[in-house]
Amino acid sequence: MNIDELKKQLLDCLDAEELDNTRILSLTHQLANFDESKVRFSVDAGVIDRLGQELVARQETAVSELVKNSYDADAQYVSLNFFDSKDIGGTLVIEDDGLGMSRDDLVNGFMRVSSTSKIHEPRSPLFNRQRAGQKGIGRFSVQRLGRKLTIITQTKDSDTSLKLVINWDDYSRDGNLFVVENKLEIIPKTKINGTTLIIENLRDRWSKASIQRVYRYVSEIITPKFLSEEIIETENDNFDVEFFEVNQGKKQKVADSSIMLYQHAVAIFDGYIDDLGYGWLSINSKRLKISNEKIHIGFEPEDNKSAFPNIRNIKFKVFYFIYDSELISKTHSTSIRNKLAKEGGVKLYRNGFRVLPYGEEGDDWLRLDESSRRRVILIPHGNNNFYGFVELADPENEFNETSSREGLIDNESVRELKNFVHRALVTAVMRVGAARGTKVTTSQRKDGKNWEDIEFRIRNIALSLDELDKEFEGEEKKVTRRRVVKKLKKDISELKVAHEAELKKTIQERAMLRVLSSVGITVSQFIHEIKYYMDNIQSDINFLIRELDGKDEQNACLETVKILKNNFDSFKNYTSYFNAVVSANLVRELSPLNIREIVHSFISSMKHDAERLGIEFLPPKFNKTFLYTKSMHPSEWSSILFNLYTNSKKAIAREKINGKILIECGESDDYIFLEFSDNGDGIKEGDELLIFNEFFTTTSAVSFDNFDSSSEVAGTGLGLKIVKDIVKSHRGNIDVVSAKAEFSTCFRVEVPKANDKELREYGL
């Protein structure tokens, strides 16, 4: 089409009664291309898809960005409903009660690629929140998640709602971004204000674990939900998020603050001072089987039933966390630790309003950090081990704030308050320590082995009580002592049972480790001994091929020998990998390893074995050329990759499909990561954490009698435990993460990357 024809068509469009804006844009763009003295950038519509994949690599990141956008819009509540999303093609509905969007916000904000609104307005208009979402990520997040998006939004001042529908498949390659149109219509208002996102035809599967992972990503901006109603009513700037699964019409809550934070507390401490001034402490712990255990906290240390003279109607509720793998899984421990590092401690509320700076980061108003540093009491009890609040009902103004609003004026009431809460929390954590059987105080004796050994927990309980007497100057009386002794007898009986179970487990584990050690030695000997025979077999096969080649009457024999040669080549490749591992073990030096070379070597060795089983290794992906881990031994990565591979083989064999395996590697913050994906039968929901426990397996035979020696899907339940131990020994992480569209399982391994000093030392 020449320039005159374009002008004529453009004039016809402009003269029409109803303007065809898309046509006008297209003609104008074509006319501009005839400008011989000037050129302009054009944008292919496919850029939306490419940016969605590159800017938002993981589905969890995409959803977390949308939740953060609700936070930026001054929402106080967000619900996320995943409809039939365990398989690809489900629907996600995100609904918030934020400010909503006007037509201008929608057109010049959401629909404008790389808008600058968050740069010009770094804080939200209503609650003055610091923007949490990343600039420009939201629109690409919804594209990354599903093929169709419907936005329904309304502001408080509007009389109607806006409905925008986007089909992301319209943004195909070889099209012009500016001429793709999306339907925008005005509909009756559905609520006062807020926005609803309906994302249909989801591109990924969503397991319960992946949904909970999104919650952890946004947990830093969520307001505590355990506050009393009086506090919640005065705290306008609240933000809460709930996640639901809806499968076959049945709705189930998957993640909220209770499920993701509070249920991981070791114990819950409740305390109060009643109308008469008597102090009480209540301890509850399902893990430690402590149920509503009540302890008096008196004003006088020597009299635990003495009343506090100046304070009344005070209560507190505190969640207590210990970052021990036996108590909190690594998956949750990191997110909880990060959250409490910023928001941990005990907040103070007076007549429903927050009193600053109590409980802020760095504030130690209860001297918990100071006590923890002194190391007299060894149980963890710093501010980042607690998450809770103290509430004052102060109608008589016994607690007055300073003129600068920076805390309470120091007086007897304030000192009694601090004394009560501090002593109550210290008493509570010592009780928890005694129940766990760990060393509580510096005066306890170590009895040869670790403090965690069950055999010595019984003695430690008695020593803890003696130390508690000294610490609080004999506050327990004879009647109370008798009650404590009775409780101790019960604890001792339970400990005996626990000890027997632990001993049985240890014997079982040691026996299996001895077997594995013997197997390792046997494999090494086998690899060494067969080298000579393999050379002879290879020579004989080559001789037969030379002799039979060209003889028509021997064609059938020749084909058989060629098949034998291919099988033998596969066998040599397979054994060469183990030979390299055994040889590498002779060199004990650790050095930074380029994960790219490790992966290519592994795939090269395992490719023939995989092809024999109908499994395809897809080309590995790397986000950088050089991906050096911290100093490690090559055999460690050999063990990691081989165990992940054998797990994939089992899963693919059970699924009975043509298998696919993809390895993706890259650098993320201070870590080198490796993601190992397969399209096997997946991991049963609820087993994501159990699979890393020793002896946990879904494939072992029932007994030796019915064990099929030819089966390749039997396991000992130690492979992933070995992988986890290797990764943990290098301060790394291993988790089951959401698999991409065509895969069912994905393991993500993270190990620290090599620092500059290591790279210089090894000339890398």
mmCIF file of C-alpha atoms in Angstrom, residues 97-319:
data_model
loop_
_atom_site.group_PDB
_atom_site.id
_atom_site.type_symbol
_atom_site.label_atom_id
_atom_site.label_comp_id
_atom_site.label_asym_id
_atom_site.label_seq_id
_atom_site.Cartn_x
_atom_site.Cartn_y
_atom_site.Cartn_z
ATOM 1 C CA ASP A 97 -11.019 -3.745 49.539
ATOM 2 C CA GLY A 98 -8.484 -1.135 48.431
ATOM 3 C CA LEU A 99 -9.091 2.267 46.885
ATOM 4 C CA GLY A 100 -9.895 0.817 43.469
ATOM 5 C CA MET A 101 -9.028 2.353 40.098
ATOM 6 C CA SER A 102 -10.631 5.116 38.074
ATOM 7 C CA ARG A 103 -10.613 5.025 34.282
ATOM 8 C CA ASP A 104 -7.551 7.263 34.266
ATOM 9 C CA ASP A 105 -5.762 4.951 36.752
ATOM 10 C CA LEU A 106 -6.592 1.960 34.592
ATOM 11 C CA VAL A 107 -5.608 3.484 31.239
ATOM 12 C CA ASN A 108 -2.546 5.502 32.267
ATOM 13 C CA GLY A 109 -1.454 3.204 35.083
ATOM 14 C CA PHE A 110 -2.150 -0.482 34.555
ATOM 15 C CA MET A 111 -2.317 -0.326 30.738
ATOM 16 C CA ARG A 112 0.837 1.775 30.406
ATOM 17 C CA VAL A 113 4.008 -0.309 30.182
ATOM 18 C CA SER A 114 6.689 1.026 32.558
ATOM 19 C CA SER A 115 4.437 3.623 34.175
ATOM 20 C CA THR A 116 6.126 6.003 36.627
ATOM 21 C CA SER A 117 3.326 6.372 39.184
ATOM 22 C CA LYS A 118 5.253 4.553 41.929
ATOM 23 C CA ILE A 119 8.260 6.791 41.347
ATOM 24 C CA HIS A 120 6.229 9.995 41.620
ATOM 25 C CA GLU A 121 4.072 8.637 44.471
ATOM 26 C CA PRO A 122 6.323 6.401 46.642
ATOM 27 C CA ARG A 123 3.700 6.290 49.426
ATOM 28 C CA SER A 124 0.038 5.312 49.373
ATOM 29 C CA PRO A 125 -2.548 8.110 49.695
ATOM 30 C CA LEU A 126 -4.669 6.812 52.604
ATOM 31 C CA PHE A 127 -2.353 5.021 55.053
ATOM 32 C CA ASN A 128 0.921 6.533 53.810
ATOM 33 C CA ARG A 129 2.359 3.052 53.253
ATOM 34 C CA GLN A 130 5.756 2.628 51.644
ATOM 35 C CA ARG A 131 5.058 0.992 48.277
ATOM 36 C CA ALA A 132 5.778 -2.732 48.454
ATOM 37 C CA GLY A 133 5.221 -3.813 44.852
ATOM 38 C CA GLN A 134 7.961 -3.591 42.267
ATOM 39 C CA LYS A 135 7.503 -0.933 39.603
ATOM 40 C CA GLY A 136 5.794 -2.247 36.479
ATOM 41 C CA ILE A 137 5.659 -5.917 37.508
ATOM 42 C CA GLY A 138 1.910 -6.251 38.175
ATOM 43 C CA ARG A 139 0.637 -6.379 34.595
ATOM 44 C CA PHE A 140 3.297 -8.911 33.654
ATOM 45 C CA SER A 141 2.452 -10.989 36.718
ATOM 46 C CA VAL A 142 -1.122 -11.547 35.557
ATOM 47 C CA GLN A 143 0.111 -12.391 32.049
ATOM 48 C CA ARG A 144 2.586 -14.895 33.519
ATOM 49 C CA LEU A 145 -0.167 -16.592 35.522
ATOM 50 C CA GLY A 146 -2.998 -17.181 33.056
ATOM 51 C CA ARG A 147 -4.244 -16.683 29.509
ATOM 52 C CA LYS A 148 -7.211 -14.439 30.315
ATOM 53 C CA LEU A 149 -7.617 -11.560 32.777
ATOM 54 C CA THR A 150 -10.774 -9.808 33.905
ATOM 55 C CA ILE A 151 -10.456 -6.711 36.106
ATOM 56 C CA ILE A 152 -13.488 -5.346 37.952
ATOM 57 C CA THR A 153 -12.725 -2.176 39.895
ATOM 58 C CA GLN A 154 -14.530 0.709 41.543
ATOM 59 C CA THR A 155 -13.622 3.722 43.656
ATOM 60 C CA LYS A 156 -15.584 5.035 46.626
ATOM 61 C CA ASP A 157 -16.713 8.157 44.741
ATOM 62 C CA SER A 158 -17.798 6.386 41.555
ATOM 63 C CA ASP A 159 -21.387 5.375 40.809
ATOM 64 C CA THR A 160 -20.394 2.470 38.576
ATOM 65 C CA SER A 161 -17.694 -0.152 38.159
ATOM 66 C CA LEU A 162 -15.220 -0.667 35.331
ATOM 67 C CA LYS A 163 -14.712 -4.071 33.734
ATOM 68 C CA LEU A 164 -11.647 -4.744 31.595
ATOM 69 C CA VAL A 165 -11.090 -8.051 29.769
ATOM 70 C CA ILE A 166 -7.673 -8.985 28.349
ATOM 71 C CA ASN A 167 -6.950 -12.126 26.329
ATOM 72 C CA TRP A 168 -3.191 -12.472 26.500
ATOM 73 C CA ASP A 169 -3.120 -14.778 23.471
ATOM 74 C CA ASP A 170 -4.038 -11.706 21.385
ATOM 75 C CA TYR A 171 -0.532 -10.424 22.087
ATOM 76 C CA SER A 172 1.057 -12.878 19.698
ATOM 77 C CA ARG A 173 4.328 -12.312 17.906
ATOM 78 C CA ASP A 174 4.518 -10.404 14.590
ATOM 79 C CA GLY A 175 1.723 -8.076 15.660
ATOM 80 C CA ASN A 176 1.810 -4.406 16.655
ATOM 81 C CA LEU A 177 1.442 -3.751 20.375
ATOM 82 C CA PHE A 178 -0.421 -0.471 19.804
ATOM 83 C CA VAL A 179 -3.262 -1.956 17.784
ATOM 84 C CA VAL A 180 -4.229 -4.817 20.114
ATOM 85 C CA GLU A 181 -7.506 -3.743 21.705
ATOM 86 C CA ASN A 182 -9.093 -4.871 24.972
ATOM 87 C CA LYS A 183 -12.738 -4.518 25.909
ATOM 88 C CA LEU A 184 -13.529 -1.941 28.615
ATOM 89 C CA GLU A 185 -17.118 -1.529 29.771
ATOM 90 C CA ILE A 186 -19.089 0.190 32.525
ATOM 91 C CA ILE A 187 -21.137 -2.136 34.754
ATOM 92 C CA PRO A 188 -23.223 -1.711 37.934
ATOM 93 C CA LYS A 189 -21.192 -1.339 41.112
ATOM 94 C CA THR A 190 -20.489 -4.616 42.966
ATOM 95 C CA LYS A 191 -19.164 -3.056 46.200
ATOM 96 C CA ILE A 192 -18.168 0.327 47.640
ATOM 97 C CA ASN A 193 -14.522 0.212 46.607
ATOM 98 C CA GLY A 194 -11.844 -2.295 45.704
ATOM 99 C CA THR A 195 -10.561 -4.408 42.858
ATOM 100 C CA THR A 196 -11.174 -7.984 41.730
ATOM 101 C CA LEU A 197 -8.793 -9.846 39.417
ATOM 102 C CA ILE A 198 -10.112 -12.981 37.710
ATOM 103 C CA ILE A 199 -7.241 -14.899 36.113
ATOM 104 C CA GLU A 200 -8.524 -17.779 33.985
ATOM 105 C CA ASN A 201 -6.838 -20.702 32.253
ATOM 106 C CA LEU A 202 -3.885 -20.776 34.645
ATOM 107 C CA ARG A 203 -0.600 -21.777 33.023
ATOM 108 C CA ASP A 204 0.703 -23.728 36.051
ATOM 109 C CA ARG A 205 -0.440 -26.217 38.651
ATOM 110 C CA TRP A 206 -0.898 -24.907 42.189
ATOM 111 C CA SER A 207 -0.237 -27.264 45.101
ATOM 112 C CA LYS A 208 -0.956 -26.371 48.700
ATOM 113 C CA ALA A 209 2.791 -25.943 49.280
ATOM 114 C CA SER A 210 3.164 -23.455 46.421
ATOM 115 C CA ILE A 211 0.190 -21.414 47.675
ATOM 116 C CA GLN A 212 1.686 -21.298 51.158
ATOM 117 C CA ARG A 213 4.977 -20.190 49.623
ATOM 118 C CA VAL A 214 3.210 -17.074 48.289
ATOM 119 C CA TYR A 215 2.067 -16.276 51.820
ATOM 120 C CA ARG A 216 5.653 -16.419 53.055
ATOM 121 C CA TYR A 217 6.697 -14.015 50.304
ATOM 122 C CA VAL A 218 4.198 -11.373 51.505
ATOM 123 C CA SER A 219 4.254 -12.115 55.246
ATOM 124 C CA GLU A 220 6.371 -9.042 56.028
ATOM 125 C CA ILE A 221 3.474 -6.690 55.223
ATOM 126 C CA ILE A 222 0.737 -8.636 57.060
ATOM 127 C CA THR A 223 -0.595 -7.254 60.346
ATOM 128 C CA PRO A 224 -0.708 -9.594 63.398
ATOM 129 C CA LYS A 225 -4.141 -11.161 63.747
ATOM 130 C CA PHE A 226 -3.965 -12.122 67.403
ATOM 131 C CA LEU A 227 -4.511 -8.569 68.679
ATOM 132 C CA SER A 228 -7.615 -7.999 70.771
ATOM 133 C CA GLU A 229 -10.722 -6.457 69.244
ATOM 134 C CA GLU A 230 -10.109 -3.180 71.099
ATOM 135 C CA ILE A 231 -6.703 -2.822 69.457
ATOM 136 C CA ILE A 232 -7.895 -3.885 66.010
ATOM 137 C CA GLU A 233 -10.633 -1.236 66.053
ATOM 138 C CA THR A 234 -8.087 1.532 66.621
ATOM 139 C CA GLU A 235 -5.416 0.158 64.288
ATOM 140 C CA ASN A 236 -6.762 1.417 60.961
ATOM 141 C CA ASP A 237 -3.692 0.435 58.963
ATOM 142 C CA ASN A 238 -4.220 -3.330 59.093
ATOM 143 C CA PHE A 239 -3.422 -5.691 56.253
ATOM 144 C CA ASP A 240 -4.505 -9.304 56.207
ATOM 145 C CA VAL A 241 -4.408 -11.949 53.489
ATOM 146 C CA GLU A 242 -6.182 -15.300 53.294
ATOM 147 C CA PHE A 243 -5.658 -18.050 50.722
ATOM 148 C CA PHE A 244 -8.318 -20.615 49.818
ATOM 149 C CA GLU A 245 -8.510 -23.686 47.596
ATOM 150 C CA VAL A 246 -11.830 -24.490 45.934
ATOM 151 C CA ASN A 247 -11.879 -27.983 44.445
ATOM 152 C CA GLN A 248 -15.106 -29.487 43.104
ATOM 153 C CA GLY A 249 -17.059 -26.819 44.958
ATOM 154 C CA LYS A 250 -15.425 -27.481 48.349
ATOM 155 C CA LYS A 251 -13.649 -24.466 49.857
ATOM 156 C CA GLN A 252 -10.709 -24.910 52.233
ATOM 157 C CA LYS A 253 -8.444 -22.317 53.810
ATOM 158 C CA VAL A 254 -4.817 -23.007 52.883
ATOM 159 C CA ALA A 255 -2.885 -20.100 54.377
ATOM 160 C CA ASP A 256 -3.409 -17.241 56.793
ATOM 161 C CA SER A 257 -1.506 -15.805 59.740
ATOM 162 C CA SER A 258 -2.633 -18.628 62.038
ATOM 163 C CA ILE A 259 -1.641 -21.443 59.689
ATOM 164 C CA MET A 260 1.631 -19.900 58.523
ATOM 165 C CA LEU A 261 2.984 -18.250 61.672
ATOM 166 C CA TYR A 262 1.269 -18.914 64.975
ATOM 167 C CA GLN A 263 0.949 -22.683 64.604
ATOM 168 C CA HIS A 264 4.750 -22.872 64.360
ATOM 169 C CA ALA A 265 5.244 -21.292 67.771
ATOM 170 C CA VAL A 266 6.794 -23.640 70.311
ATOM 171 C CA ALA A 267 4.532 -22.257 73.001
ATOM 172 C CA ILE A 268 1.994 -19.531 73.717
ATOM 173 C CA PHE A 269 2.332 -17.454 76.877
ATOM 174 C CA ASP A 270 -0.688 -15.625 78.292
ATOM 175 C CA GLY A 271 -0.421 -13.452 81.350
ATOM 176 C CA TYR A 272 -2.532 -10.969 83.252
ATOM 177 C CA ILE A 273 -2.863 -8.994 86.455
ATOM 178 C CA ASP A 274 -6.379 -9.081 87.818
ATOM 179 C CA ASP A 275 -8.490 -6.470 89.632
ATOM 180 C CA LEU A 276 -6.756 -7.295 92.938
ATOM 181 C CA GLY A 277 -3.219 -7.016 91.573
ATOM 182 C CA TYR A 278 -2.373 -10.738 91.456
ATOM 183 C CA GLY A 279 -0.197 -11.849 88.549
ATOM 184 C CA TRP A 280 -0.755 -15.014 86.547
ATOM 185 C CA LEU A 281 1.108 -16.792 83.775
ATOM 186 C CA SER A 282 -0.399 -19.487 81.559
ATOM 187 C CA ILE A 283 1.719 -21.734 79.290
ATOM 188 C CA ASN A 284 0.380 -23.783 76.390
ATOM 189 C CA SER A 285 2.392 -25.955 74.024
ATOM 190 C CA LYS A 286 1.004 -28.778 71.895
ATOM 191 C CA ARG A 287 4.510 -29.827 70.858
ATOM 192 C CA LEU A 288 5.701 -30.160 74.446
ATOM 193 C CA LYS A 289 2.340 -31.398 75.778
ATOM 194 C CA ILE A 290 1.922 -28.481 78.170
ATOM 195 C CA SER A 291 -1.750 -27.650 78.539
ATOM 196 C CA ASN A 292 -2.816 -24.445 80.270
ATOM 197 C CA GLU A 293 -0.163 -24.727 82.977
ATOM 198 C CA LYS A 294 -0.693 -21.798 85.362
ATOM 199 C CA ILE A 295 2.007 -20.168 87.466
ATOM 200 C CA HIS A 296 1.733 -17.297 89.968
ATOM 201 C CA ILE A 297 3.978 -14.290 89.329
ATOM 202 C CA GLY A 298 4.176 -12.208 92.501
ATOM 203 C CA PHE A 299 5.360 -8.672 93.143
ATOM 204 C CA GLU A 300 7.859 -9.968 95.704
ATOM 205 C CA PRO A 301 10.239 -12.621 94.302
ATOM 206 C CA GLU A 302 10.109 -14.536 97.598
ATOM 207 C CA ASP A 303 6.315 -14.511 97.609
ATOM 208 C CA ASN A 304 4.878 -15.498 94.268
ATOM 209 C CA LYS A 305 1.341 -14.782 95.484
ATOM 210 C CA SER A 306 2.009 -11.220 96.575
ATOM 211 C CA ALA A 307 -0.070 -8.561 94.810
ATOM 212 C CA PHE A 308 1.322 -5.761 92.671
ATOM 213 C CA PRO A 309 0.473 -2.486 94.435
ATOM 214 C CA ASN A 310 0.165 -0.103 91.470
ATOM 215 C CA ILE A 311 -0.969 -1.988 88.373
ATOM 216 C CA ARG A 312 -4.297 -3.616 87.505
ATOM 217 C CA ASN A 313 -6.085 -4.998 84.436
ATOM 218 C CA ILE A 314 -2.969 -5.750 82.419
ATOM 219 C CA LYS A 315 -2.761 -8.661 80.025
ATOM 220 C CA PHE A 316 -0.328 -9.998 77.476
ATOM 221 C CA LYS A 317 -0.225 -12.666 74.808
ATOM 222 C CA VAL A 318 3.099 -13.778 73.360
ATOM 223 C CA PHE A 319 4.023 -16.457 70.811
#
